[in-house]
mmCIF file of C-alpha atoms in Angstrom:
data_model
loop_
_atom_site.group_PDB
_atom_site.id
_atom_site.type_symbol
_atom_site.label_atom_id
_atom_site.label_comp_id
_atom_site.label_asym_id
_atom_site.label_seq_id
_atom_site.Cartn_x
_atom_site.Cartn_y
_atom_site.Cartn_z
ATOM 1 C CA MET L 23 13.476 -5.948 -17.060
ATOM 2 C CA ASP L 24 11.353 -9.092 -16.934
ATOM 3 C CA LYS L 25 13.374 -10.580 -14.055
ATOM 4 C CA GLU L 26 11.465 -11.933 -11.054
ATOM 5 C CA ILE L 27 11.620 -9.894 -7.847
ATOM 6 C CA CYS L 28 11.526 -12.151 -4.758
ATOM 7 C CA PHE L 29 10.695 -11.418 -1.200
ATOM 8 C CA LYS L 30 10.823 -13.533 1.972
ATOM 9 C CA PRO L 31 7.798 -13.427 4.354
ATOM 10 C CA ILE L 32 8.632 -11.638 7.601
ATOM 11 C CA GLY L 33 5.660 -13.292 9.357
ATOM 12 C CA ILE L 34 2.276 -14.823 8.922
ATOM 13 C CA ILE L 35 -1.259 -13.467 9.545
ATOM 14 C CA HIS L 36 -3.841 -15.532 11.398
ATOM 15 C CA SER L 37 -7.287 -14.330 10.656
ATOM 16 C CA PRO L 38 -10.885 -15.746 11.070
ATOM 17 C CA TYR L 39 -11.394 -15.954 7.273
ATOM 18 C CA ARG L 40 -10.465 -19.292 5.692
ATOM 19 C CA ARG L 41 -11.339 -18.456 2.112
ATOM 20 C CA PRO L 42 -11.147 -15.271 0.059
ATOM 21 C CA GLU L 43 -14.967 -15.273 -0.345
ATOM 22 C CA ASP L 44 -15.345 -15.272 3.526
ATOM 23 C CA ALA L 45 -13.560 -11.918 3.926
ATOM 24 C CA PRO L 46 -15.634 -8.755 4.383
ATOM 25 C CA ARG L 47 -15.637 -6.268 1.511
ATOM 26 C CA ARG L 48 -15.810 -3.330 3.806
ATOM 27 C CA PRO L 49 -13.507 -4.282 6.724
ATOM 28 C CA ARG L 50 -13.803 -0.941 8.433
ATOM 29 C CA SER L 51 -17.453 -1.864 9.226
ATOM 30 C CA PHE L 52 -16.299 -5.096 10.827
ATOM 31 C CA PRO L 53 -14.295 -4.123 13.920
ATOM 32 C CA ALA L 54 -14.980 -7.607 15.387
ATOM 33 C CA ALA L 55 -12.753 -9.155 12.755
ATOM 34 C CA LYS L 56 -9.490 -9.574 14.687
ATOM 35 C CA ALA L 57 -6.303 -11.052 13.523
ATOM 36 C CA THR L 58 -2.964 -12.017 15.063
ATOM 37 C CA VAL L 59 0.129 -10.958 13.082
ATOM 38 C CA LYS L 60 2.953 -13.268 13.987
ATOM 39 C CA VAL L 61 6.373 -11.739 13.172
ATOM 40 C CA PHE L 62 9.199 -14.206 12.740
ATOM 41 C CA THR L 63 11.903 -14.007 15.428
ATOM 42 C CA ARG L 64 14.650 -12.461 13.354
ATOM 43 C CA TYR L 65 12.505 -9.485 12.236
ATOM 44 C CA ARG L 66 11.067 -8.613 15.653
ATOM 45 C CA ALA L 67 13.574 -5.833 16.309
ATOM 46 C CA GLY L 68 11.912 -3.880 13.569
ATOM 47 C CA MET L 69 8.679 -3.661 15.519
ATOM 48 C CA ARG L 70 10.225 -1.202 18.006
ATOM 49 C CA ASP L 71 8.311 2.148 18.197
ATOM 50 C CA LEU L 72 5.065 0.735 16.744
ATOM 51 C CA GLN L 73 3.520 1.424 20.081
ATOM 52 C CA GLY L 74 1.469 4.608 19.905
ATOM 53 C CA PHE L 75 0.279 4.074 16.307
ATOM 54 C CA SER L 76 -3.430 3.523 16.090
ATOM 55 C CA HIS L 77 -3.310 2.000 12.581
ATOM 56 C CA VAL L 78 -0.757 0.221 10.440
ATOM 57 C CA LEU L 79 -0.547 -0.847 6.855
ATOM 58 C CA LEU L 80 -0.062 -4.575 6.371
ATOM 59 C CA VAL L 81 1.464 -5.621 3.090
ATOM 60 C CA TYR L 82 0.973 -9.365 2.383
ATOM 61 C CA HIS L 83 0.798 -12.065 -0.205
ATOM 62 C CA LEU L 84 -2.703 -12.858 -1.466
ATOM 63 C CA HIS L 85 -1.562 -16.494 -1.470
ATOM 64 C CA LEU L 86 -4.964 -18.064 -2.280
ATOM 65 C CA SER L 87 -5.608 -15.847 -5.284
ATOM 66 C CA ARG L 88 -5.069 -17.091 -8.735
ATOM 67 C CA ARG L 89 -3.009 -14.732 -10.873
ATOM 68 C CA GLY L 90 -3.300 -13.368 -14.286
ATOM 69 C CA ASN L 91 -6.722 -11.840 -14.768
ATOM 70 C CA LEU L 92 -6.507 -8.490 -16.481
ATOM 71 C CA VAL L 93 -10.282 -7.856 -16.485
ATOM 72 C CA CYS L 94 -12.643 -8.863 -13.716
ATOM 73 C CA ARG L 95 -16.198 -8.455 -12.488
ATOM 74 C CA PRO L 96 -15.928 -6.379 -9.356
ATOM 75 C CA PHE L 97 -18.354 -7.300 -6.514
ATOM 76 C CA LEU L 98 -19.672 -3.700 -6.445
ATOM 77 C CA ASP L 99 -20.914 -3.939 -10.012
ATOM 78 C CA PRO L 100 -20.649 -7.576 -11.269
ATOM 79 C CA LYS L 101 -22.525 -6.803 -14.442
ATOM 80 C CA ARG L 102 -19.578 -5.150 -16.076
ATOM 81 C CA ARG L 103 -15.982 -6.233 -16.626
ATOM 82 C CA ARG L 104 -13.362 -3.742 -15.401
ATOM 83 C CA GLY L 105 -9.638 -3.515 -15.858
ATOM 84 C CA VAL L 106 -8.078 -5.172 -12.794
ATOM 85 C CA PHE L 107 -5.899 -2.129 -11.982
ATOM 86 C CA ALA L 108 -9.094 -0.075 -11.607
ATOM 87 C CA THR L 109 -10.359 -2.540 -8.955
ATOM 88 C CA ARG L 110 -9.183 -3.938 -5.616
ATOM 89 C CA SER L 111 -9.816 -7.520 -6.810
ATOM 90 C CA PRO L 112 -7.416 -9.992 -5.167
ATOM 91 C CA ARG L 113 -6.996 -11.790 -8.538
ATOM 92 C CA ARG L 114 -4.329 -9.596 -10.141
ATOM 93 C CA PRO L 115 -1.065 -10.196 -11.943
ATOM 94 C CA ASN L 116 0.936 -9.658 -8.767
ATOM 95 C CA PRO L 117 -1.269 -10.686 -5.824
ATOM 96 C CA ILE L 118 -0.028 -8.131 -3.267
ATOM 97 C CA GLY L 119 -2.554 -7.201 -0.603
ATOM 98 C CA ILE L 120 -2.451 -3.879 1.299
ATOM 99 C CA SER L 121 -4.809 -3.301 4.188
ATOM 100 C CA VAL L 122 -5.135 -0.512 6.729
ATOM 101 C CA VAL L 123 -5.822 -2.252 10.123
ATOM 102 C CA ARG L 124 -6.350 -0.969 13.569
ATOM 103 C CA LEU L 125 -3.444 -1.742 15.963
ATOM 104 C CA LEU L 126 -4.829 -3.188 19.185
ATOM 105 C CA LYS L 127 -1.690 -4.448 20.817
ATOM 106 C CA VAL L 128 2.024 -4.776 20.206
ATOM 107 C CA ARG L 129 3.238 -8.093 21.634
ATOM 108 C CA ARG L 130 6.652 -9.595 21.935
ATOM 109 C CA ASP L 131 6.095 -11.855 18.928
ATOM 110 C CA GLY L 132 3.788 -9.737 16.777
ATOM 111 C CA LEU L 133 0.630 -7.614 16.663
ATOM 112 C CA GLU L 134 -2.979 -7.928 17.519
ATOM 113 C CA VAL L 135 -5.085 -6.011 15.002
ATOM 114 C CA SER L 136 -8.768 -5.585 14.056
ATOM 115 C CA HIS L 137 -10.817 -4.501 10.986
ATOM 116 C CA VAL L 138 -9.069 -7.171 8.853
ATOM 117 C CA ASP L 139 -9.929 -8.608 5.473
ATOM 118 C CA MET L 140 -7.093 -10.959 4.677
ATOM 119 C CA VAL L 141 -7.457 -14.742 4.810
ATOM 120 C CA ASP L 142 -5.867 -16.968 7.438
ATOM 121 C CA GLY L 143 -2.291 -17.892 6.731
ATOM 122 C CA SER L 144 -1.441 -14.899 4.533
ATOM 123 C CA PRO L 145 2.334 -14.463 4.412
ATOM 124 C CA LEU L 146 3.309 -11.049 5.755
ATOM 125 C CA LEU L 147 5.689 -8.971 3.584
ATOM 126 C CA ASP L 148 5.862 -5.640 5.338
ATOM 127 C CA ILE L 149 4.412 -3.432 8.071
ATOM 128 C CA LYS L 150 4.333 0.339 7.548
ATOM 129 C CA PRO L 151 2.916 3.115 9.750
ATOM 130 C CA TYR L 152 -0.395 4.454 8.402
ATOM 131 C CA ILE L 153 0.026 8.180 7.869
ATOM 132 C CA PRO L 154 -3.074 9.913 6.387
ATOM 133 C CA GLU L 155 -1.061 13.118 6.168
ATOM 134 C CA THR L 156 0.786 11.670 3.155
ATOM 135 C CA GLY L 157 -2.392 11.390 1.184
ATOM 136 C CA PRO L 158 -3.601 13.990 -1.302
ATOM 137 C CA ARG L 159 -5.084 17.297 -0.302
ATOM 138 C CA GLU L 160 -7.150 17.708 -3.411
ATOM 139 C CA ARG L 161 -10.654 16.206 -3.828
ATOM 140 C CA VAL L 162 -10.278 12.583 -4.756
ATOM 141 C CA LYS L 163 -12.267 11.284 -7.761
ATOM 142 C CA LEU L 164 -13.042 7.566 -7.912
ATOM 143 C CA GLY L 165 -13.953 6.856 -11.544
ATOM 144 C CA TRP L 166 -16.449 4.021 -12.109
ATOM 145 C CA LEU L 167 -16.368 3.278 -8.325
ATOM 146 C CA GLU L 168 -17.872 6.592 -7.290
ATOM 147 C CA LYS L 169 -21.468 5.719 -8.267
ATOM 148 C CA GLU L 170 -21.159 2.239 -6.739
ATOM 149 C CA LEU L 171 -19.789 3.514 -3.414
ATOM 150 C CA ARG L 172 -22.558 6.114 -3.207
ATOM 151 C CA LYS L 173 -25.096 3.326 -3.629
ATOM 152 C CA LEU L 174 -23.385 1.327 -0.911
ATOM 153 C CA GLU L 175 -23.413 4.331 1.447
ATOM 154 C CA ALA L 176 -27.165 4.793 0.794
ATOM 155 C CA ASP L 177 -27.835 1.087 1.549
ATOM 156 C CA ARG L 178 -25.773 0.600 4.600
ATOM 157 C CA ASP L 179 -27.169 0.461 8.119
ATOM 158 C CA ASP L 180 -24.016 0.612 10.161
ATOM 159 C CA MET N 25 6.815 -20.739 5.533
ATOM 160 C CA ASP N 26 10.165 -19.231 4.709
ATOM 161 C CA LYS N 27 9.709 -19.837 0.918
ATOM 162 C CA GLU N 28 10.412 -16.883 -1.323
ATOM 163 C CA ILE N 29 7.444 -15.163 -2.976
ATOM 164 C CA CYS N 30 8.250 -13.929 -6.461
ATOM 165 C CA PHE N 31 6.589 -11.313 -8.614
ATOM 166 C CA LYS N 32 7.223 -10.160 -12.157
ATOM 167 C CA PRO N 33 7.321 -6.421 -12.912
ATOM 168 C CA ILE N 34 4.264 -5.292 -14.898
ATOM 169 C CA GLY N 35 6.042 -2.107 -16.005
ATOM 170 C CA ILE N 36 8.675 0.458 -15.141
ATOM 171 C CA ILE N 37 8.484 3.939 -13.651
ATOM 172 C CA HIS N 38 10.500 6.783 -15.246
ATOM 173 C CA SER N 39 10.946 9.595 -12.731
ATOM 174 C CA PRO N 40 13.231 12.639 -12.405
ATOM 175 C CA TYR N 41 15.018 11.208 -9.308
ATOM 176 C CA ARG N 42 18.103 9.256 -10.064
ATOM 177 C CA ARG N 43 19.090 8.349 -6.483
ATOM 178 C CA PRO N 44 16.974 7.587 -3.330
ATOM 179 C CA GLU N 45 18.488 10.706 -1.659
ATOM 180 C CA ASP N 46 17.188 12.914 -4.547
ATOM 181 C CA ALA N 47 13.510 12.020 -3.896
ATOM 182 C CA PRO N 48 11.279 14.449 -1.978
ATOM 183 C CA ARG N 49 10.262 13.412 1.541
ATOM 184 C CA ARG N 50 6.877 15.092 1.244
ATOM 185 C CA PRO N 51 5.858 14.356 -2.391
ATOM 186 C CA ARG N 52 2.433 15.946 -2.023
ATOM 187 C CA SER N 53 4.177 19.265 -1.739
ATOM 188 C CA PHE N 54 5.997 18.620 -5.018
ATOM 189 C CA PRO N 55 3.355 18.579 -7.725
ATOM 190 C CA ALA N 56 5.979 19.376 -10.277
ATOM 191 C CA ALA N 57 7.612 16.007 -9.799
ATOM 192 C CA LYS N 58 6.125 14.087 -12.749
ATOM 193 C CA ALA N 59 6.701 10.536 -13.761
ATOM 194 C CA THR N 60 5.798 8.275 -16.686
ATOM 195 C CA VAL N 61 4.564 4.856 -15.798
ATOM 196 C CA LYS N 62 5.223 2.436 -18.588
ATOM 197 C CA VAL N 63 3.061 -0.658 -18.514
ATOM 198 C CA PHE N 64 4.344 -3.645 -20.460
ATOM 199 C CA THR N 65 2.300 -4.641 -23.436
ATOM 200 C CA ARG N 66 0.766 -7.792 -22.049
ATOM 201 C CA TYR N 67 -0.627 -6.072 -18.939
ATOM 202 C CA ARG N 68 -2.201 -3.063 -20.649
ATOM 203 C CA ALA N 69 -5.729 -4.559 -20.805
ATOM 204 C CA GLY N 70 -5.758 -4.199 -17.016
ATOM 205 C CA MET N 71 -5.573 -0.391 -17.277
ATOM 206 C CA ARG N 72 -9.128 -0.179 -18.589
ATOM 207 C CA ASP N 73 -11.409 2.046 -16.460
ATOM 208 C CA LEU N 74 -8.570 3.892 -14.758
ATOM 209 C CA GLN N 75 -9.911 6.958 -16.508
ATOM 210 C CA GLY N 76 -11.874 9.073 -13.989
ATOM 211 C CA PHE N 77 -9.703 8.266 -10.988
ATOM 212 C CA SER N 78 -7.805 11.296 -9.707
ATOM 213 C CA HIS N 79 -5.208 9.282 -7.753
ATOM 214 C CA VAL N 80 -3.834 5.797 -7.847
ATOM 215 C CA LEU N 81 -1.658 3.722 -5.556
ATOM 216 C CA LEU N 82 1.623 2.587 -7.212
ATOM 217 C CA VAL N 83 3.240 -0.549 -5.738
ATOM 218 C CA TYR N 84 6.865 -0.953 -6.809
ATOM 219 C CA HIS N 85 10.231 -2.410 -5.986
ATOM 220 C CA LEU N 86 12.582 -0.086 -4.063
ATOM 221 C CA HIS N 87 15.254 -1.505 -6.293
ATOM 222 C CA LEU N 88 18.103 0.760 -5.208
ATOM 223 C CA SER N 89 17.501 0.200 -1.453
ATOM 224 C CA ARG N 90 19.745 -2.126 0.445
ATOM 225 C CA ARG N 91 17.813 -4.668 2.536
ATOM 226 C CA GLY N 92 17.997 -5.972 6.016
ATOM 227 C CA ASN N 93 18.018 -3.054 8.363
ATOM 228 C CA LEU N 94 15.647 -3.587 11.350
ATOM 229 C CA VAL N 95 16.420 -0.267 12.973
ATOM 230 C CA CYS N 96 17.136 3.003 11.249
ATOM 231 C CA ARG N 97 17.479 6.745 11.807
ATOM 232 C CA PRO N 98 14.453 8.354 10.163
ATOM 233 C CA PHE N 99 15.022 11.651 8.407
ATOM 234 C CA LEU N 100 12.390 13.340 10.559
ATOM 235 C CA ASP N 101 14.337 12.589 13.709
ATOM 236 C CA PRO N 102 17.792 11.274 12.862
ATOM 237 C CA LYS N 103 19.011 11.525 16.426
ATOM 238 C CA ARG N 104 17.096 8.398 17.431
ATOM 239 C CA ARG N 105 17.060 4.867 16.035
ATOM 240 C CA ARG N 106 13.585 3.493 15.288
ATOM 241 C CA GLY N 107 12.196 0.140 14.397
ATOM 242 C CA VAL N 108 11.979 0.039 10.637
ATOM 243 C CA PHE N 109 8.330 -1.082 10.600
ATOM 244 C CA ALA N 110 7.450 2.126 12.454
ATOM 245 C CA THR N 111 9.005 4.196 9.653
ATOM 246 C CA ARG N 112 8.595 4.657 5.933
ATOM 247 C CA SER N 113 12.378 4.151 5.351
ATOM 248 C CA PRO N 114 13.074 2.508 2.011
ATOM 249 C CA ARG N 115 15.721 0.290 3.557
ATOM 250 C CA ARG N 116 13.555 -2.505 4.928
ATOM 251 C CA PRO N 117 13.627 -6.326 4.845
ATOM 252 C CA ASN N 118 11.248 -6.372 1.850
ATOM 253 C CA PRO N 119 11.814 -3.192 -0.149
ATOM 254 C CA ILE N 120 8.250 -2.678 -1.372
ATOM 255 C CA GLY N 121 7.287 1.000 -2.083
ATOM 256 C CA ILE N 122 3.744 2.217 -1.959
ATOM 257 C CA SER N 123 2.960 5.752 -3.147
ATOM 258 C CA VAL N 124 -0.247 7.625 -3.705
ATOM 259 C CA VAL N 125 0.214 9.648 -6.879
ATOM 260 C CA ARG N 126 -1.984 11.954 -8.865
ATOM 261 C CA LEU N 127 -3.186 10.482 -12.180
ATOM 262 C CA LEU N 128 -2.704 13.090 -14.931
ATOM 263 C CA LYS N 129 -3.345 10.992 -18.005
ATOM 264 C CA VAL N 130 -4.074 7.441 -19.023
ATOM 265 C CA ARG N 131 -2.131 6.666 -22.192
ATOM 266 C CA ARG N 132 -2.143 3.639 -24.454
ATOM 267 C CA ASP N 133 1.079 2.389 -22.992
ATOM 268 C CA GLY N 134 0.897 3.630 -19.408
ATOM 269 C CA LEU N 135 0.190 6.531 -17.127
ATOM 270 C CA GLU N 136 1.359 10.070 -16.541
ATOM 271 C CA VAL N 137 1.370 10.894 -12.886
ATOM 272 C CA SER N 138 2.584 13.651 -10.549
ATOM 273 C CA HIS N 139 3.486 14.078 -6.845
ATOM 274 C CA VAL N 140 5.966 11.171 -7.112
ATOM 275 C CA ASP N 141 8.797 10.113 -4.845
ATOM 276 C CA MET N 142 10.144 6.946 -6.457
ATOM 277 C CA VAL N 143 13.493 6.825 -8.203
ATOM 278 C CA ASP N 144 13.930 6.391 -11.942
ATOM 279 C CA GLY N 145 13.708 2.850 -13.197
ATOM 280 C CA SER N 146 11.653 1.490 -10.312
ATOM 281 C CA PRO N 147 10.048 -1.823 -11.423
ATOM 282 C CA LEU N 148 6.210 -1.514 -11.140
ATOM 283 C CA LEU N 149 4.491 -4.381 -9.319
ATOM 284 C CA ASP N 150 0.855 -3.235 -9.158
ATOM 285 C CA ILE N 151 -1.534 -0.338 -9.704
ATOM 286 C CA LYS N 152 -4.608 0.001 -7.395
ATOM 287 C CA PRO N 153 -7.298 2.639 -7.260
ATOM 288 C CA TYR N 154 -6.810 5.022 -4.321
ATOM 289 C CA ILE N 155 -9.972 4.917 -2.194
ATOM 290 C CA PRO N 156 -9.767 7.060 0.934
ATOM 291 C CA GLU N 157 -13.243 5.663 1.911
ATOM 292 C CA THR N 158 -11.527 2.408 2.914
ATOM 293 C CA GLY N 159 -9.395 4.214 5.473
ATOM 294 C CA PRO N 160 -10.310 4.352 9.200
ATOM 295 C CA ARG N 161 -13.052 6.571 10.514
ATOM 296 C CA GLU N 162 -11.542 6.903 13.973
ATOM 297 C CA ARG N 163 -8.908 9.464 14.923
ATOM 298 C CA VAL N 164 -5.496 8.240 13.760
ATOM 299 C CA LYS N 165 -2.599 8.263 16.193
ATOM 300 C CA LEU N 166 0.920 8.401 14.827
ATOM 301 C CA GLY N 167 3.162 7.311 17.706
ATOM 302 C CA TRP N 168 6.657 8.817 17.610
ATOM 303 C CA LEU N 169 5.876 10.470 14.276
ATOM 304 C CA GLU N 170 3.113 12.717 15.654
ATOM 305 C CA LYS N 171 5.480 15.233 17.282
ATOM 306 C CA GLU N 172 7.827 15.252 14.265
ATOM 307 C CA LEU N 173 5.052 15.892 11.774
ATOM 308 C CA ARG N 174 3.644 18.686 13.892
ATOM 309 C CA LYS N 175 7.060 20.333 13.833
ATOM 310 C CA LEU N 176 7.187 19.888 10.082
ATOM 311 C CA GLU N 177 3.793 21.504 9.638
ATOM 312 C CA ALA N 178 4.843 24.491 11.748
ATOM 313 C CA ASP N 179 7.965 24.890 9.651
ATOM 314 C CA ARG N 180 6.581 24.511 6.171
ATOM 315 C CA ASP N 181 5.838 27.456 3.961
ATOM 316 C CA ASP N 182 3.861 25.758 1.195
#
């Protein structure tokens, strides 16, 4: 039950962000942030049919994040400590990052994407098609985040 | 670069599906499918503040899936082989499952959720808040899946 589960990177993500603190908090507002996803040779056959998708989900290792924090101060409301599973903080027991990115180009050796927030050198674990149809139909409630996101919306100028 | 990345389960998911082939393909149409997410004692402090979220993202190990397939026959169109990264097939190089589930109750020792599609005993790797606001604003294109999902919508009676 407590056994480790191990994965092998299928590629590596080259992004403009060198440190976690350089990455944008709202990547969908940063179309200029482009990344190159390099897929290792032996996994490239799996990229077939990605053409035609406008967005993909990248699953990767948050390799620069320290583990173990169960409570954290989220950037949206740093005055209060929150349970880490109620935040998107990269410092979590299992540092697995999930990002929806825009697919610009499928190349022989990988992908060109934009709207990214991962740091340079992130080991890629999986690519999945992004399918909003699989999301919930009901109204989504966002707990403590709801108020903070509303403030953000009111402030933003993009 | 090719080094293994290892994670420790933070809990275990108890669901009504014993085998991968028992799980629904469109879990949002199966509200009755409920699961209990048991979070191991030492990670429970991280569940604070999950109250108030209507949905969460569960990240888990697809522990009954065999690895390694780079092309597969997706259930939506089994006549054609597709690159695995352009499908949501559980048989992928790194069998990491990601599901949006409805959060029914936060308990002392875990969560009660519905609309599930994972099999019983899946090792839980992470819980993240589900925030549709972080998704793309542009129209989403779904490649080969677009036609198949349209057919499905036309057929469904729910």
